[in-house]
Coordinates of C-alpha atoms and ligand atoms in Angstrom, one line a residue:
X1 CA 18.0 2.9 36.4
X2 CA 16.6 4.1 33.0
X3 CA 14.8 7.4 33.2
X4 CA 11.2 7.7 32.1
X5 CA 10.7 8.8 28.5
X6 CA 9.3 12.0 27.1
X7 CA 6.1 11.2 25.2
X8 CA 5.2 13.1 22.0
X9 CA 1.6 12.8 20.8
X10 CA 0.2 13.8 17.4
X11 CA -2.6 12.4 15.2
X12 CA 0.1 11.4 12.6
X13 CA 3.6 12.4 11.6
X14 CA 3.4 16.1 12.2
X15 CA 4.9 16.0 15.7
X16 CA 8.1 14.3 14.4
X17 CA 10.0 17.6 13.7
X18 CA 9.1 18.7 17.2
X19 CA 10.6 15.6 18.7
X20 CA 13.7 16.2 16.6
X21 CA 14.0 19.8 17.9
X22 CA 13.9 18.7 21.5
X23 CA 16.1 15.7 20.9
X24 CA 18.7 17.8 19.2
X25 CA 19.0 19.8 22.5
X26 CA 18.6 16.8 24.8
X27 CA 20.0 13.7 23.0
X28 CA 20.5 11.7 26.2
X29 CA 16.8 11.4 27.0
X30 CA 14.5 8.6 26.0
X31 CA 11.6 9.4 23.6
X32 CA 8.4 7.7 22.7
X33 CA 6.4 9.1 19.7
X34 CA 2.7 8.1 19.5
X35 CA 0.9 8.7 16.2
X36 CA -2.8 8.5 16.9
X37 CA -3.7 7.1 13.5
X38 CA -7.2 6.0 14.8
X39 CA -8.2 9.6 15.1
X40 CA -6.7 11.4 12.2
X41 CA -7.7 14.0 11.0
X42 CA -8.5 15.8 14.2
X43 CA -8.8 19.1 12.3
X44 CA -12.0 17.8 10.6
X45 CA -13.7 16.7 13.8
X46 CA -15.9 18.6 16.3
X47 CA -14.3 20.1 19.3
X48 CA -16.2 17.8 21.6
X49 CA -15.0 14.7 19.7
X50 CA -11.4 16.0 19.6
X51 CA -11.4 16.6 23.4
X52 CA -12.7 13.1 24.0
X53 CA -10.4 11.1 21.6
X54 CA -7.3 13.1 22.6
X55 CA -7.9 12.4 26.3
X56 CA -8.4 8.7 25.6
X57 CA -5.3 8.3 23.5
X58 CA -3.0 10.4 25.7
X59 CA -4.3 8.4 28.7
X60 CA -3.4 5.2 26.8
X61 CA 0.1 6.6 26.2
X62 CA 0.3 7.5 29.9
X63 CA -0.6 4.0 31.0
X64 CA 1.6 2.3 28.5
X65 CA 4.8 4.4 28.7
X66 CA 4.7 6.1 32.1
X67 CA 6.4 9.2 30.7
X68 CA 8.0 12.0 32.8
X69 CA 6.5 14.7 30.5
X70 CA 4.2 14.8 27.5
X71 CA 4.4 17.1 24.5
X72 CA 1.1 17.5 22.7
X73 CA 2.8 18.0 19.3
X74 CA -0.4 18.9 17.5
X75 CA -1.9 22.4 17.4
X76 CA -5.5 21.1 17.0
X77 CA -5.3 18.8 20.0
X78 CA -3.5 21.5 22.1
X79 CA -5.9 24.4 21.4
X80 CA -8.9 22.2 22.1
X81 CA -7.9 19.6 24.7
X82 CA -5.0 20.9 26.7
X83 CA -7.0 22.3 29.5
X84 CA -8.9 19.0 29.9
X85 CA -5.6 17.0 29.7
X86 CA -4.1 19.2 32.4
X87 CA -7.0 18.4 34.7
X88 CA -6.7 14.7 34.2
X89 CA -3.1 13.8 33.4
X90 CA -0.7 13.9 36.3
X91 CA 2.6 14.8 34.5
X92 CA 3.8 18.1 33.0
X93 CA 2.2 18.8 29.7
X94 CA 3.6 21.0 26.9
X95 CA 1.2 22.1 24.2
X96 CA 2.0 23.3 20.7
X97 CA -0.1 26.3 19.7
X98 CA 0.2 28.7 16.7
X99 CA 3.2 31.0 17.3
X100 CA 1.2 34.3 17.0
X101 CA 3.0 35.9 19.8
X102 CA 6.6 35.3 18.6
X103 CA 5.5 36.3 15.0
X104 CA 4.0 39.6 16.3
X105 CA 7.1 40.3 18.4
X106 CA 9.4 39.6 15.5
X107 CA 7.8 42.1 13.1
X108 CA 7.6 45.8 13.2
X109 CA 4.2 45.9 11.4
X110 CA 2.2 44.3 8.7
X111 CA -0.2 41.5 8.3
X112 CA 0.2 37.9 9.6
X113 CA -1.2 34.7 8.3
X114 CA -1.9 31.5 10.3
X115 CA -2.1 28.4 8.2
X116 CA -3.8 25.6 10.1
X117 CA -6.5 22.9 10.2
X118 CA -10.1 23.9 9.9
X119 CA -10.7 23.2 13.6
X120 CA -7.8 25.5 14.8
X121 CA -8.8 28.2 12.3
X122 CA -12.4 28.4 13.4
X123 CA -12.0 27.8 17.1
X124 CA -12.0 30.4 19.9
X125 CA -8.4 29.6 21.1
X126 CA -6.7 31.1 18.0
X127 CA -9.0 34.1 18.1
X128 CA -8.0 34.7 21.8
X129 CA -4.3 34.4 20.9
X130 CA -4.8 37.0 18.1
X131 CA -6.7 39.4 20.4
X132 CA -4.1 39.0 23.1
X133 CA -0.8 39.0 21.2
X134 CA -1.2 40.2 17.6
X135 CA -0.9 43.8 18.8
X136 CA -3.7 45.0 16.6
X137 CA -2.3 43.6 13.4
X138 CA -4.5 42.0 10.8
X139 CA -4.3 38.2 11.0
X140 CA -5.6 36.1 8.1
X141 CA -6.7 32.6 9.1
X142 CA -6.0 30.0 6.3
X143 CA -7.5 26.6 6.9
X144 CA -5.9 24.0 4.5
X145 CA -7.2 20.5 5.2
X146 CA -5.9 19.0 2.0
X147 CA -2.4 20.0 2.8
X148 CA -2.6 18.2 6.1
X149 CA -3.5 15.0 4.3
X150 CA -0.8 15.5 1.7
X151 CA 1.9 15.9 4.5
X152 CA 0.6 12.8 6.2
X153 CA 0.1 10.5 3.3
X154 CA 2.3 11.7 0.4
X155 CA 5.3 13.4 2.1
X156 CA 7.5 10.2 2.3
X157 CA 7.1 9.3 -1.4
X158 CA 6.4 12.6 -3.1
X159 CA 9.2 14.3 -5.1
X160 CA 10.1 17.9 -4.7
X161 CA 7.9 19.1 -7.6
X162 CA 4.9 17.3 -6.2
X163 CA 5.5 18.8 -2.7
X164 CA 5.9 22.3 -4.2
X165 CA 2.7 21.9 -6.3
X166 CA 0.7 20.9 -3.2
X167 CA 1.9 23.9 -1.2
X168 CA 1.5 26.3 -4.1
X169 CA -2.1 25.1 -4.7
X170 CA -3.2 25.4 -1.1
X171 CA -1.5 28.8 -0.5
X172 CA -2.8 30.3 -3.8
X173 CA -5.3 32.6 -2.0
X174 CA -2.7 33.7 0.5
X175 CA -0.1 34.6 -2.2
X176 CA -2.4 37.5 -3.3
X177 CA -2.1 39.0 0.2
X178 CA 0.7 41.2 1.4
X179 CA 1.6 39.4 4.5
X180 CA 4.9 39.8 6.5
X181 CA 4.9 36.5 8.2
X182 CA 3.3 33.1 7.9
X183 CA 2.7 31.0 11.0
X184 CA 2.7 27.2 10.6
X185 CA -0.2 26.6 12.9
X186 CA -0.3 22.8 12.2
X187 CA 2.6 20.6 13.0
X188 CA 2.2 18.7 9.8
X189 CA 3.3 21.8 7.8
X190 CA 6.7 21.8 9.4
X191 CA 7.4 18.6 7.4
X192 CA 6.9 20.9 4.3
X193 CA 8.9 23.8 5.7
X194 CA 11.4 23.9 2.7
X195 CA 8.5 24.0 0.2
X196 CA 6.7 26.8 2.1
X197 CA 10.0 28.7 2.1
X198 CA 10.4 28.2 -1.7
X199 CA 6.8 29.2 -2.5
X200 CA 6.6 32.3 -0.3
X201 CA 8.3 35.5 -1.4
X202 CA 11.7 36.3 0.1
X203 CA 11.2 38.6 3.1
X204 CA 8.1 36.8 4.4
X205 CA 9.0 35.2 7.7
X206 CA 8.0 31.6 8.3
X207 CA 7.4 30.9 11.9
X208 CA 6.6 27.7 13.9
X209 CA 6.6 26.8 17.6
X210 CA 9.6 24.5 17.8
X211 CA 12.0 26.8 19.7
X212 CA 9.4 27.9 22.3
X213 CA 8.3 24.3 22.8
X214 CA 11.9 23.1 23.2
X215 CA 12.7 25.8 25.7
X216 CA 9.6 25.0 27.7
X217 CA 10.5 21.3 27.8
X218 CA 14.1 22.0 28.9
X219 CA 13.0 24.4 31.6
X220 CA 10.4 21.9 33.0
X221 CA 13.1 19.2 33.1
X222 CA 16.0 21.4 34.2
X223 CA 16.3 19.9 37.7
X224 CA 16.6 16.4 36.3
X225 CA 19.1 17.0 33.5
X226 CA 22.6 15.8 34.6
X227 CA 25.9 15.4 32.9
X228 CA 26.6 12.1 31.1
X229 CA 27.7 9.2 33.4
X230 CA 25.4 10.0 36.3
X231 CA 23.7 7.1 37.9
X232 CA 21.0 9.1 39.7
X233 CA 17.6 7.4 39.5
X234 CA 15.2 9.2 37.3
X235 CA 17.7 11.7 36.0
X236 CA 18.1 12.5 32.3
X237 CA 21.6 12.5 30.8
X238 CA 22.3 15.6 28.9
X239 CA 24.0 13.5 26.3
X240 CA 26.2 14.9 23.5
X241 CA 25.5 16.2 20.1
X242 CA 29.0 15.4 18.8
X243 CA 29.0 13.0 15.9
X244 CA 29.9 9.5 16.8
X245 CA 29.6 10.0 20.6
X246 CA 27.5 7.3 22.3
X247 CA 24.2 8.5 23.7
X248 CA 22.1 6.8 26.4
X249 CA 18.9 8.0 24.8
X250 CA 16.9 6.5 22.0
X251 CA 13.5 7.1 20.4
X252 CA 10.7 4.7 19.5
X253 CA 7.7 5.2 17.3
X254 CA 4.3 3.6 18.1
X255 CA 0.9 3.9 16.3
X256 CA -2.5 4.0 17.9
X257 CA -4.4 2.1 15.2
X258 CA -2.6 2.5 11.9
X259 CA -3.1 -1.0 10.6
X260 CA -1.8 -1.1 7.0
X261 CA 0.4 2.0 7.6
X262 CA 3.6 0.2 8.5
X263 CA 5.5 0.9 5.3
X264 CA 4.9 4.7 5.5
X265 CA 5.7 4.8 9.2
X266 CA 8.8 2.8 8.8
X267 CA 9.9 5.5 6.3
X268 CA 9.0 8.3 8.7
X269 CA 10.9 6.5 11.5
X270 CA 14.0 6.2 9.2
X271 CA 13.9 9.9 8.2
X272 CA 13.7 10.9 11.9
X273 CA 16.0 8.2 13.3
X274 CA 13.4 6.5 15.5
X275 CA 12.9 2.7 16.1
X276 CA 9.6 1.7 14.5
X277 CA 7.6 -0.4 17.0
X278 CA 4.2 -0.6 15.2
X279 CA 0.6 -0.5 16.5
X280 CA 0.0 -0.5 20.3
X281 CA -1.8 -3.5 21.4
X282 CA -5.2 -2.8 22.9
X283 CA -5.3 -3.3 26.7
X284 CA -7.3 -6.4 27.7
X285 CA -11.0 -5.7 28.3
X286 CA -11.8 -4.9 31.9
X287 CA -8.1 -4.2 32.7
Ligands
LIG1 N1 -0.9 17.9 13.3 C1 -2.2 18.4 13.6 C2 -2.1 19.9 14.0 O1 -1.0 20.4 14.4 C3 -3.2 18.3 12.6 C4 -3.6 16.9 12.0 C5 -5.0 16.5 12.1 O2 -5.9 17.2 11.5 O3 -5.2 15.5 12.7 O4 -3.0 20.6 14.1

């Protein structure tokens, strides 16, 4: 019996590095990645609309793939819709939210910056995280909508110089500030991690949520993870990370919407070693 997949949801390609982080630790599992192209950019929509469209799309993914666990690999969707999803979706959910707590814990003092979509930067969830976990440090919120679009549309074809120029342009106001750490509060920015590292001065920590999310996924699945070769129904093979060793797991990439985006998403699928499956067909009316 094939175990149920882990479903990763984002509005685009931003969640792919999160899938990779989990897959590196659990290569024997099955993965489905759903890029909700119909609803990008979530960060420019009202909270009410984000809540509604994320619920619709995640419910569609739930019906279609029957996952054992869902990672909402999008900060904007998580900070706005996670509570609603938890009330309606009957499988464990892991959200991705800005890593304010790990950032504050890792620093002795000094200012933090959170770079995110406009919706995450202006909403109450990030403010609550700051009040609760920033330990009184100043936190600068930096909304950078254009960089989200750059990561989504230009990342696969842009050269290093173009990527660096895009990050430099968007971070210009932040480069004047004396911050000790920058939190990547939008999953799309993890695609540009190398460029952020180059543009930011040495000594400024760059922090995202991959480790925390991966640990959370592994702890939620702990009782199902078995050594390779087990035939237990519903179990997930731990797999192996050794080069060349066969793994029972594989990963597929689907789009919700995304007509005309095949070429770009095939490129993303290649970079992250997923099988490109294309747009989800709509369920028949009345089904
Ligand atoms: N990847 C999403 C996030 O982490 C943002 C993309 C969007 O605006 O749809 O916030």
